[in-house]
XYZ file of C-alpha atoms in Angstrom:
347
model
C 86.524 95.896 94.486
C 84.042 95.075 97.211
C 85.388 91.515 97.498
C 89.002 92.710 97.763
C 88.153 95.051 100.612
C 86.349 92.273 102.495
C 89.239 89.877 101.897
C 91.809 92.365 103.235
C 89.732 93.073 106.322
C 89.213 89.356 106.892
C 92.952 88.724 106.788
C 93.602 91.460 109.306
C 90.862 90.108 111.581
C 89.621 93.388 113.119
C 88.204 91.497 116.094
C 91.678 90.414 117.203
C 94.458 92.284 118.995
C 95.944 93.129 115.561
C 93.209 95.559 114.529
C 95.420 98.556 115.288
C 98.581 97.048 113.860
C 99.391 99.795 111.432
C 99.762 103.360 112.599
C 97.584 106.009 110.860
C 96.102 103.354 108.585
C 93.026 104.264 106.554
C 90.886 102.244 104.180
C 90.850 103.702 100.661
C 90.266 101.847 97.416
C 90.797 98.512 99.174
C 94.330 99.380 100.336
C 95.940 100.674 103.492
C 98.229 103.684 103.800
C 101.808 102.497 104.449
C 102.973 102.998 108.007
C 106.636 103.554 107.056
C 107.753 106.486 104.865
C 108.785 105.200 101.392
C 112.434 106.304 101.703
C 112.884 104.571 105.065
C 111.011 101.514 103.782
C 113.335 101.147 100.761
C 116.389 101.677 102.968
C 115.225 98.932 105.354
C 114.631 96.582 102.397
C 118.136 97.225 101.067
C 119.747 96.768 104.490
C 117.890 93.502 105.074
C 119.238 92.187 101.756
C 122.743 93.258 102.825
C 122.309 91.580 106.230
C 121.151 88.338 104.593
C 123.997 88.446 102.044
C 126.627 88.955 104.760
C 125.106 86.132 106.809
C 125.063 83.682 103.894
C 128.619 84.526 102.708
C 129.856 84.022 106.293
C 127.944 80.737 106.495
C 129.497 79.607 103.207
C 132.960 80.405 104.579
C 132.372 77.894 107.405
C 131.424 75.071 105.014
C 134.101 72.576 104.004
C 133.464 70.333 101.010
C 135.414 67.440 102.564
C 133.298 67.483 105.740
C 130.073 67.714 103.768
C 131.188 64.684 101.708
C 132.049 62.655 104.815
C 128.614 63.273 106.334
C 126.904 62.508 103.020
C 128.703 59.145 102.919
C 127.514 58.483 106.497
C 124.228 60.397 106.444
C 122.559 59.059 109.603
C 123.190 62.115 111.764
C 122.384 64.645 109.031
C 119.233 62.762 107.953
C 117.888 62.682 111.521
C 118.787 66.347 112.039
C 117.092 67.474 108.812
C 114.037 65.347 109.640
C 113.838 67.072 113.039
C 114.321 70.533 111.472
C 111.650 70.215 108.792
C 109.392 67.893 110.769
C 109.246 69.383 114.259
C 109.386 73.147 113.672
C 106.745 73.561 110.916
C 104.327 71.294 112.789
C 105.004 73.206 116.011
C 104.401 76.546 114.282
C 101.116 75.296 112.776
C 99.930 73.789 116.085
C 100.723 76.947 118.077
C 99.062 79.198 115.484
C 95.928 77.067 115.824
C 96.140 76.726 119.612
C 96.444 80.503 120.123
C 93.832 81.196 117.417
C 96.056 83.611 115.531
C 94.586 85.638 112.694
C 95.681 84.750 109.172
C 98.552 87.242 108.783
C 100.157 86.531 112.200
C 99.674 82.812 111.447
C 101.580 83.189 108.147
C 104.407 84.956 109.984
C 104.672 82.128 112.534
C 104.464 79.451 109.807
C 107.229 81.050 107.732
C 109.393 81.321 110.837
C 108.760 77.641 111.600
C 109.513 76.519 108.024
C 112.822 78.413 107.759
C 116.108 76.497 107.791
C 118.542 76.638 110.692
C 120.721 79.706 111.132
C 124.411 80.283 111.826
C 123.605 81.090 115.479
C 123.048 77.357 116.030
C 126.732 76.723 115.219
C 127.802 79.089 118.013
C 125.336 77.524 120.455
C 126.436 73.998 119.511
C 130.030 75.040 120.212
C 129.034 76.418 123.627
C 127.333 73.077 124.389
C 130.423 71.130 123.294
C 128.487 69.636 120.409
C 129.639 68.052 117.155
C 130.722 71.092 115.119
C 131.110 69.162 111.870
C 127.525 67.910 112.158
C 126.314 71.398 113.107
C 127.871 73.080 110.084
C 126.812 70.324 107.671
C 123.251 70.339 109.046
C 123.007 74.118 108.642
C 124.342 73.762 105.092
C 121.936 70.954 104.146
C 118.856 72.595 105.682
C 119.690 75.851 103.851
C 120.060 74.083 100.487
C 116.910 72.017 101.038
C 114.927 75.146 101.977
C 114.518 76.005 98.295
C 112.119 73.080 97.915
C 111.045 72.237 101.452
C 109.955 75.694 102.597
C 107.395 76.390 99.823
C 106.147 72.783 100.036
C 105.635 72.905 103.810
C 103.991 76.333 103.614
C 101.614 75.034 100.957
C 100.722 71.990 103.101
C 100.172 73.846 106.366
C 98.368 76.809 104.808
C 95.590 74.385 103.862
C 94.621 74.475 107.531
C 93.645 78.164 107.260
C 90.617 79.177 105.214
C 92.016 82.266 103.474
C 95.713 81.470 103.120
C 95.856 79.034 100.195
C 96.060 81.822 97.598
C 97.517 84.525 99.843
C 101.094 83.255 100.330
C 103.373 84.521 97.493
C 105.179 81.232 96.812
C 107.001 82.527 93.715
C 108.459 85.511 95.609
C 109.501 83.242 98.480
C 111.260 80.857 96.062
C 113.040 83.855 94.473
C 114.198 85.016 97.928
C 115.439 81.507 98.741
C 117.209 81.293 95.400
C 119.067 84.502 96.157
C 120.537 83.090 99.394
C 122.259 80.297 97.482
C 124.412 82.766 95.521
C 126.231 84.404 98.493
C 126.381 81.011 100.213
C 128.050 79.567 97.103
C 130.477 82.503 97.022
C 131.427 81.755 100.642
C 131.976 78.048 99.879
C 134.218 78.879 96.900
C 136.206 81.381 98.970
C 136.721 78.799 101.701
C 137.748 76.175 99.138
C 140.145 78.252 97.015
C 141.234 80.913 99.532
C 140.783 79.347 103.002
C 143.239 81.836 104.526
C 140.664 84.602 103.996
C 137.675 82.719 105.452
C 138.232 83.685 109.093
C 138.873 87.323 108.168
C 135.670 87.465 106.102
C 133.666 85.763 108.854
C 134.927 88.161 111.556
C 134.389 91.215 109.366
C 130.949 89.863 108.481
C 129.972 89.664 112.155
C 130.966 93.323 112.712
C 129.135 94.524 109.588
C 126.133 92.382 110.501
C 125.933 93.950 113.954
C 126.166 97.487 112.517
C 123.511 96.757 109.867
C 121.101 95.269 112.424
C 121.507 98.319 114.697
C 120.785 100.645 111.741
C 117.731 98.564 110.723
C 116.348 98.621 114.273
C 116.903 102.408 114.452
C 115.145 103.006 111.132
C 112.264 100.732 112.114
C 111.855 102.576 115.417
C 111.824 105.926 113.604
C 109.474 104.703 110.879
C 107.019 102.698 112.949
C 107.316 104.239 116.385
C 104.966 102.960 119.072
C 103.178 100.472 116.810
C 106.300 98.274 116.997
C 105.066 97.230 120.442
C 102.222 95.363 118.721
C 104.762 92.680 117.763
C 104.980 91.984 121.502
C 101.272 91.081 121.680
C 100.721 88.377 124.362
C 99.773 85.558 121.982
C 102.707 86.184 119.646
C 105.081 86.399 122.598
C 103.737 83.088 123.917
C 104.377 81.477 120.516
C 107.891 82.957 120.436
C 108.659 81.536 123.880
C 107.227 78.047 123.331
C 108.490 77.360 119.779
C 112.256 77.234 120.458
C 111.718 75.201 123.644
C 109.772 72.570 121.724
C 112.446 72.575 119.003
C 115.295 72.079 121.492
C 113.391 69.383 123.409
C 112.179 67.324 120.458
C 115.487 67.676 118.637
C 117.202 66.058 121.616
C 114.487 63.414 122.095
C 114.411 62.345 118.425
C 118.199 62.091 118.185
C 118.212 60.077 121.437
C 115.673 57.624 120.002
C 118.046 57.012 117.077
C 120.927 56.504 119.522
C 123.145 59.353 118.367
C 126.038 60.286 120.650
C 125.474 62.858 123.391
C 127.496 65.436 121.421
C 125.322 64.825 118.374
C 122.119 65.016 120.441
C 123.032 68.424 121.812
C 123.918 69.572 118.295
C 120.628 68.369 116.777
C 118.721 70.052 119.628
C 120.305 73.445 118.865
C 119.955 73.035 115.103
C 116.264 72.151 115.437
C 115.254 75.005 117.748
C 117.303 77.762 116.062
C 115.820 79.361 112.958
C 117.418 81.624 110.351
C 115.740 84.828 111.529
C 117.570 87.013 108.975
C 116.107 84.967 106.125
C 112.642 84.963 107.701
C 112.673 88.743 108.210
C 113.819 89.361 104.634
C 111.081 87.136 103.182
C 108.367 88.799 105.283
C 109.580 92.275 104.362
C 110.143 91.755 100.629
C 107.603 89.091 99.609
C 104.545 90.590 101.322
C 102.991 94.071 100.863
C 103.791 96.424 103.721
C 100.135 97.494 103.796
C 99.171 94.020 105.033
C 102.260 92.872 106.906
C 102.730 96.017 109.009
C 105.372 95.676 111.746
C 104.901 91.888 111.908
C 108.026 91.411 109.796
C 109.889 92.136 113.050
C 108.569 88.983 114.755
C 111.620 86.885 113.685
C 113.879 89.306 115.588
C 111.757 88.737 118.701
C 111.943 84.982 118.097
C 115.708 85.239 117.621
C 116.158 87.003 120.973
C 113.987 84.435 122.746
C 115.756 81.458 121.176
C 119.097 82.915 122.293
C 117.891 83.530 125.866
C 116.484 80.009 126.192
C 119.604 78.473 124.660
C 121.759 80.491 127.084
C 119.791 79.022 130.009
C 120.322 75.490 128.635
C 124.037 76.177 128.179
C 124.357 77.384 131.782
C 122.518 74.287 133.041
C 124.717 71.977 130.934
C 127.970 73.674 131.940
C 126.970 73.620 135.634
C 126.052 69.924 135.429
C 129.308 69.210 133.572
C 131.352 71.052 136.209
C 129.890 69.200 139.204
C 129.935 65.851 137.391
C 133.599 66.307 136.508
C 134.386 67.321 140.078
C 132.704 64.189 141.439
C 134.476 62.037 138.869
C 137.854 63.542 139.791
C 137.234 62.886 143.503
C 136.159 59.314 142.725
C 139.280 58.689 140.603
C 141.457 60.163 143.333
C 139.878 57.868 145.943
C 140.316 54.837 143.683
C 143.989 55.716 143.130
C 144.614 56.054 146.869
C 142.946 52.686 147.570
C 145.048 50.928 144.933
C 148.334 52.526 146.008
C 150.591 50.165 148.080
C 150.596 50.732 151.830
C 152.820 49.546 154.675
C 156.579 48.969 154.771
C 158.418 48.152 151.600
């Protein structure tokens, strides 16, 4: 009993800024009093499962078997994209957790976020950047399917760098959570294959339901946690949340450039690398870990999601502005060339 208490305190690192993470928390029999009322906690858990299910069914509805086959037959783009996704982001998460000297629990949160597959948001961002939509959808599909094996493996590898994490991460529960995402995703694929006329309707309805569910979750979290939710915005965690997507976008573009992918494919790989599936990450953190230890940190993926969207929006504005002025110059140049080539003088 004495060892368990010491282990729990060590994980929470009372010397760090996370010592007051959980509101009204008291030590008793080696456990902490939950900071969210049980009814609200169960409701949040259920809603997060619903959010993830809606997301994965909608994702499945965007997947086309024929396009997946074509990219599998010519796998260069997908292979490079998956390598960037599962190479760059987990290493970035580990490096930032070490650089900012995060305590064990915040470090686990950042690592899980970094090891997650790409999310459906990347497809929207790739579209806004005039990227390769087929590659974007196939990459999201492949990274999601590979997550079942890659995510636990990468977590196991990178957790070796932290003294107390080797036996702390619930790998079995994480694998169960990942297994569950394949079912709604498979349902979406089958719907798109056998009833493609319903795919767009389901996707649009899914977006509306997703928005409503997220608003309800945020409201319940605010009611249940209150002011302690601001602890998720601790300076070091915010710094990690700002830097991680930027590194993902940058290295995704650089790696795809080194392999001489087209500019459309480079922009696509950049978005797919930097964007993480925050719904999946939040669900894993909320369901696989005890609330007594995780506290409000399960909300970090939402913060990351907002930051990745803001940074991507800036990149989109820069790209569109550059595209506009480049096209304008090109049009003026073509007009000048046409005028110079046109016959002059009397006929």
